[in-house]
Amino acid sequence: MKQRWLGMDIGGTSTRLQLMEDGQHWCGFRKIATASWAQQTDALHALGDVIIDTLASQAISGVMLGLPGILSRDRQQVISLPFIQALDGQPVAAQLSKRLGVPVAMDKDVNHLMLWDLLQLDALPDNAVGLYPGTGLGNSLWLEGRFYHGHHGGAGELGHIP
């Protein structure tokens, strides 16, 4: 039986949801305005509604969120999302996992972008820095063959200007 995962790129402007089956077979895509759920009274519950609506009863093995801001070092809690402040201080991964009944992981959105870019190379470098413009300017640090999050999870953050 094929396994499916849901990957989400949550940006300040748009939220993209991509279903993937084994072997990186892309099998579904949806793009919505982030404000459509982030400006609701309970943004975390509204985000769960978006996921449930997107899946339309399809079984998945897990969810991976890419978020535009600072996450706790263990990447379980949002510290600061300047464009989606309603999620600040919330244990997003644990709450969504409880509601959806599958593992939910999260990392900085730019780490997902940079990993994709690094995997296009013939060999992974030991060190790299990625800068990605979007609604803000995201950055990613790849040090000694892995992403560097720093002591508190915000290593390399340049800041956000609304």
PDB file of C-alpha atoms in Angstrom:
ATOM      1  CA  MET A   1       0.000   0.000   0.000  1.00  0.00           C
ATOM      2  CA  LYS A   2       1.363   3.382  -0.992  1.00  0.00           C
ATOM      3  CA  GLN A   3       1.999   5.910   1.730  1.00  0.00           C
ATOM      4  CA  ARG A   4       1.090   9.560   1.323  1.00  0.00           C
ATOM      5  CA  TRP A   5       2.415  12.646   3.030  1.00  0.00           C
ATOM      6  CA  LEU A   6       1.216  16.217   3.013  1.00  0.00           C
ATOM      7  CA  GLY A   7       3.819  18.948   2.671  1.00  0.00           C
ATOM      8  CA  MET A   8       2.806  22.531   3.393  1.00  0.00           C
ATOM      9  CA  ASP A   9       4.617  25.746   2.552  1.00  0.00           C
ATOM     10  CA  ILE A  10       3.007  28.383   4.749  1.00  0.00           C
ATOM     11  CA  GLY A  11       4.008  31.851   3.617  1.00  0.00           C
ATOM     12  CA  GLY A  12       2.974  35.329   4.589  1.00  0.00           C
ATOM     13  CA  THR A  13       0.901  35.608   1.400  1.00  0.00           C
ATOM     14  CA  SER A  14       0.040  32.069   0.253  1.00  0.00           C
ATOM     15  CA  THR A  15      -0.266  28.599   1.740  1.00  0.00           C
ATOM     16  CA  ARG A  16       0.621  25.746  -0.608  1.00  0.00           C
ATOM     17  CA  LEU A  17      -0.358  22.148   0.114  1.00  0.00           C
ATOM     18  CA  GLN A  18       1.234  19.286  -1.820  1.00  0.00           C
ATOM     19  CA  LEU A  19       0.389  15.580  -1.521  1.00  0.00           C
ATOM     20  CA  MET A  20       3.205  13.146  -2.239  1.00  0.00           C
ATOM     21  CA  GLU A  21       3.190   9.360  -2.553  1.00  0.00           C
ATOM     22  CA  ASP A  22       6.146   6.994  -2.207  1.00  0.00           C
ATOM     23  CA  GLY A  23       8.979   7.743  -4.605  1.00  0.00           C
ATOM     24  CA  GLN A  24       8.280  11.484  -4.671  1.00  0.00           C
ATOM     25  CA  HIS A  25       5.240  11.081  -6.878  1.00  0.00           C
ATOM     26  CA  TRP A  26       3.272  14.321  -6.587  1.00  0.00           C
ATOM     27  CA  CYS A  27      -0.436  13.579  -6.509  1.00  0.00           C
ATOM     28  CA  GLY A  28      -2.272  16.740  -5.517  1.00  0.00           C
ATOM     29  CA  PHE A  29      -1.730  20.476  -5.088  1.00  0.00           C
ATOM     30  CA  ARG A  30      -3.716  23.324  -3.582  1.00  0.00           C
ATOM     31  CA  LYS A  31      -2.859  26.994  -3.078  1.00  0.00           C
ATOM     32  CA  ILE A  32      -4.880  29.341  -0.882  1.00  0.00           C
ATOM     33  CA  ALA A  33      -4.423  32.783   0.617  1.00  0.00           C
ATOM     34  CA  THR A  34      -2.799  32.499   4.042  1.00  0.00           C
ATOM     35  CA  ALA A  35      -5.134  35.213   5.344  1.00  0.00           C
ATOM     36  CA  SER A  36      -8.125  32.921   4.634  1.00  0.00           C
ATOM     37  CA  TRP A  37      -7.237  30.833   7.687  1.00  0.00           C
ATOM     38  CA  ALA A  38      -4.652  32.905   9.595  1.00  0.00           C
ATOM     39  CA  GLN A  39      -7.071  35.754  10.280  1.00  0.00           C
ATOM     40  CA  GLN A  40      -9.711  33.493  11.822  1.00  0.00           C
ATOM     41  CA  THR A  41     -10.432  33.745  15.570  1.00  0.00           C
ATOM     42  CA  ASP A  42      -8.636  30.418  16.159  1.00  0.00           C
ATOM     43  CA  ALA A  43      -5.978  30.307  13.439  1.00  0.00           C
ATOM     44  CA  LEU A  44      -4.570  26.946  14.516  1.00  0.00           C
ATOM     45  CA  HIS A  45      -8.000  25.296  14.351  1.00  0.00           C
ATOM     46  CA  ALA A  46      -8.606  26.973  10.973  1.00  0.00           C
ATOM     47  CA  LEU A  47      -5.270  25.605   9.709  1.00  0.00           C
ATOM     48  CA  GLY A  48      -6.396  22.122  10.748  1.00  0.00           C
ATOM     49  CA  ASP A  49      -9.646  22.687   8.853  1.00  0.00           C
ATOM     50  CA  VAL A  50      -7.646  23.572   5.713  1.00  0.00           C
ATOM     51  CA  ILE A  51      -5.678  20.330   6.010  1.00  0.00           C
ATOM     52  CA  ILE A  52      -8.781  18.200   6.587  1.00  0.00           C
ATOM     53  CA  ASP A  53     -10.591  19.870   3.674  1.00  0.00           C
ATOM     54  CA  THR A  54      -7.587  19.349   1.388  1.00  0.00           C
ATOM     55  CA  LEU A  55      -7.301  15.673   2.251  1.00  0.00           C
ATOM     56  CA  ALA A  56     -11.013  14.992   1.657  1.00  0.00           C
ATOM     57  CA  SER A  57     -10.835  11.736   3.672  1.00  0.00           C
ATOM     58  CA  GLN A  58      -7.582  10.541   2.053  1.00  0.00           C
ATOM     59  CA  ALA A  59      -5.327   8.689   4.474  1.00  0.00           C
ATOM     60  CA  ILE A  60      -1.870  10.154   5.035  1.00  0.00           C
ATOM     61  CA  SER A  61       1.194   9.026   6.976  1.00  0.00           C
ATOM     62  CA  GLY A  62       2.220  12.464   8.183  1.00  0.00           C
ATOM     63  CA  VAL A  63       2.414  16.205   7.621  1.00  0.00           C
ATOM     64  CA  MET A  64       5.467  18.443   7.195  1.00  0.00           C
ATOM     65  CA  LEU A  65       5.013  22.194   7.684  1.00  0.00           C
ATOM     66  CA  GLY A  66       7.364  24.866   6.395  1.00  0.00           C
ATOM     67  CA  LEU A  67       6.843  28.086   8.375  1.00  0.00           C
ATOM     68  CA  PRO A  68       8.233  31.597   7.732  1.00  0.00           C
ATOM     69  CA  GLY A  69       9.785  32.552  11.050  1.00  0.00           C
ATOM     70  CA  ILE A  70      11.421  31.377  14.251  1.00  0.00           C
ATOM     71  CA  LEU A  71      10.606  27.976  15.725  1.00  0.00           C
ATOM     72  CA  SER A  72      11.771  26.398  18.969  1.00  0.00           C
ATOM     73  CA  ARG A  73      15.018  24.470  18.743  1.00  0.00           C
ATOM     74  CA  ASP A  74      13.102  21.172  18.828  1.00  0.00           C
ATOM     75  CA  ARG A  75      10.824  22.588  16.096  1.00  0.00           C
ATOM     76  CA  GLN A  76       7.652  21.789  18.023  1.00  0.00           C
ATOM     77  CA  GLN A  77       6.540  25.298  18.943  1.00  0.00           C
ATOM     78  CA  VAL A  78       6.285  28.560  17.045  1.00  0.00           C
ATOM     79  CA  ILE A  79       8.313  31.338  18.653  1.00  0.00           C
ATOM     80  CA  SER A  80       7.610  34.132  16.176  1.00  0.00           C
ATOM     81  CA  LEU A  81       5.855  34.293  12.817  1.00  0.00           C
ATOM     82  CA  PRO A  82       5.696  38.013  12.008  1.00  0.00           C
ATOM     83  CA  PHE A  83       3.202  37.486   9.178  1.00  0.00           C
ATOM     84  CA  ILE A  84       1.043  34.994  11.139  1.00  0.00           C
ATOM     85  CA  GLN A  85       1.242  36.206  14.727  1.00  0.00           C
ATOM     86  CA  ALA A  86      -1.814  34.181  15.766  1.00  0.00           C
ATOM     87  CA  LEU A  87       0.443  31.079  15.899  1.00  0.00           C
ATOM     88  CA  ASP A  88       3.142  32.686  18.084  1.00  0.00           C
ATOM     89  CA  GLY A  89       3.818  30.698  21.243  1.00  0.00           C
ATOM     90  CA  GLN A  90       1.670  27.743  20.190  1.00  0.00           C
ATOM     91  CA  PRO A  91       2.710  24.060  20.062  1.00  0.00           C
ATOM     92  CA  VAL A  92       1.563  23.830  16.453  1.00  0.00           C
ATOM     93  CA  ALA A  93       3.040  20.405  15.616  1.00  0.00           C
ATOM     94  CA  ALA A  94       1.615  18.680  18.711  1.00  0.00           C
ATOM     95  CA  GLN A  95      -1.829  20.252  18.386  1.00  0.00           C
ATOM     96  CA  LEU A  96      -2.183  19.389  14.699  1.00  0.00           C
ATOM     97  CA  SER A  97      -0.837  15.871  15.285  1.00  0.00           C
ATOM     98  CA  LYS A  98      -3.427  15.306  18.014  1.00  0.00           C
ATOM     99  CA  ARG A  99      -6.244  16.559  15.805  1.00  0.00           C
ATOM    100  CA  LEU A 100      -5.174  14.752  12.616  1.00  0.00           C
ATOM    101  CA  GLY A 101      -3.998  11.509  14.234  1.00  0.00           C
ATOM    102  CA  VAL A 102      -0.696  11.459  12.314  1.00  0.00           C
ATOM    103  CA  PRO A 103       2.813  12.758  13.038  1.00  0.00           C
ATOM    104  CA  VAL A 104       3.305  16.445  12.231  1.00  0.00           C
ATOM    105  CA  ALA A 105       6.778  17.943  11.885  1.00  0.00           C
ATOM    106  CA  MET A 106       7.800  21.484  11.072  1.00  0.00           C
ATOM    107  CA  ASP A 107      10.826  23.542  10.147  1.00  0.00           C
ATOM    108  CA  LYS A 108      11.612  26.906   8.631  1.00  0.00           C
ATOM    109  CA  ASP A 109      10.196  27.130   5.122  1.00  0.00           C
ATOM    110  CA  VAL A 110      13.562  28.217   3.742  1.00  0.00           C
ATOM    111  CA  ASN A 111      15.191  25.034   5.057  1.00  0.00           C
ATOM    112  CA  HIS A 112      12.808  23.062   2.842  1.00  0.00           C
ATOM    113  CA  LEU A 113      13.697  25.230  -0.147  1.00  0.00           C
ATOM    114  CA  MET A 114      17.396  24.968   0.519  1.00  0.00           C
ATOM    115  CA  LEU A 115      17.264  21.188   0.984  1.00  0.00           C
ATOM    116  CA  TRP A 116      15.599  20.884  -2.419  1.00  0.00           C
ATOM    117  CA  ASP A 117      18.306  23.081  -3.946  1.00  0.00           C
ATOM    118  CA  LEU A 118      21.107  21.138  -2.224  1.00  0.00           C
ATOM    119  CA  LEU A 119      19.721  17.808  -3.426  1.00  0.00           C
ATOM    120  CA  GLN A 120      20.060  19.032  -7.019  1.00  0.00           C
ATOM    121  CA  LEU A 121      23.856  19.088  -6.600  1.00  0.00           C
ATOM    122  CA  ASP A 122      26.074  16.109  -7.393  1.00  0.00           C
ATOM    123  CA  ALA A 123      27.307  16.082  -3.787  1.00  0.00           C
ATOM    124  CA  LEU A 124      26.096  17.851  -0.679  1.00  0.00           C
ATOM    125  CA  PRO A 125      28.431  20.622   0.469  1.00  0.00           C
ATOM    126  CA  ASP A 126      29.689  20.758   4.043  1.00  0.00           C
ATOM    127  CA  ASN A 127      28.532  24.364   4.440  1.00  0.00           C
ATOM    128  CA  ALA A 128      26.118  26.638   2.596  1.00  0.00           C
ATOM    129  CA  VAL A 129      23.984  29.725   3.148  1.00  0.00           C
ATOM    130  CA  GLY A 130      20.684  30.243   1.360  1.00  0.00           C
ATOM    131  CA  LEU A 131      18.784  33.513   0.963  1.00  0.00           C
ATOM    132  CA  TYR A 132      15.242  33.367  -0.390  1.00  0.00           C
ATOM    133  CA  PRO A 133      13.092  36.440  -1.126  1.00  0.00           C
ATOM    134  CA  GLY A 134       9.332  36.139  -0.699  1.00  0.00           C
ATOM    135  CA  THR A 135       6.940  38.155   1.416  1.00  0.00           C
ATOM    136  CA  GLY A 136      10.063  38.601   3.572  1.00  0.00           C
ATOM    137  CA  LEU A 137      13.706  37.553   3.174  1.00  0.00           C
ATOM    138  CA  GLY A 138      14.282  34.023   4.439  1.00  0.00           C
ATOM    139  CA  ASN A 139      17.669  32.528   5.158  1.00  0.00           C
ATOM    140  CA  SER A 140      18.999  29.075   5.877  1.00  0.00           C
ATOM    141  CA  LEU A 141      22.280  27.865   7.369  1.00  0.00           C
ATOM    142  CA  TRP A 142      23.707  24.472   6.376  1.00  0.00           C
ATOM    143  CA  LEU A 143      26.746  23.804   8.561  1.00  0.00           C
ATOM    144  CA  GLU A 144      28.796  20.619   8.754  1.00  0.00           C
ATOM    145  CA  GLY A 145      26.275  18.744   6.614  1.00  0.00           C
ATOM    146  CA  ARG A 146      23.048  19.663   8.412  1.00  0.00           C
ATOM    147  CA  PHE A 147      20.767  22.582   9.123  1.00  0.00           C
ATOM    148  CA  TYR A 148      21.890  24.779  11.980  1.00  0.00           C
ATOM    149  CA  HIS A 149      19.121  25.991  14.273  1.00  0.00           C
ATOM    150  CA  GLY A 150      21.193  27.513  17.066  1.00  0.00           C
ATOM    151  CA  HIS A 151      20.733  27.352  20.824  1.00  0.00           C
ATOM    152  CA  HIS A 152      17.205  28.780  20.796  1.00  0.00           C
ATOM    153  CA  GLY A 153      16.080  27.860  17.263  1.00  0.00           C
ATOM    154  CA  GLY A 154      16.519  31.259  15.600  1.00  0.00           C
ATOM    155  CA  ALA A 155      20.068  31.034  14.255  1.00  0.00           C
ATOM    156  CA  GLY A 156      20.655  33.136  11.171  1.00  0.00           C
ATOM    157  CA  GLU A 157      17.371  35.026  11.345  1.00  0.00           C
ATOM    158  CA  LEU A 158      17.883  38.460   9.834  1.00  0.00           C
ATOM    159  CA  GLY A 159      14.583  39.783  11.130  1.00  0.00           C
ATOM    160  CA  HIS A 160      11.300  40.612   9.461  1.00  0.00           C
ATOM    161  CA  ILE A 161      10.035  43.875   8.098  1.00  0.00           C
ATOM    162  CA  PRO A 162       6.265  43.920   7.505  1.00  0.00           C
TER     163      PRO A 162
END
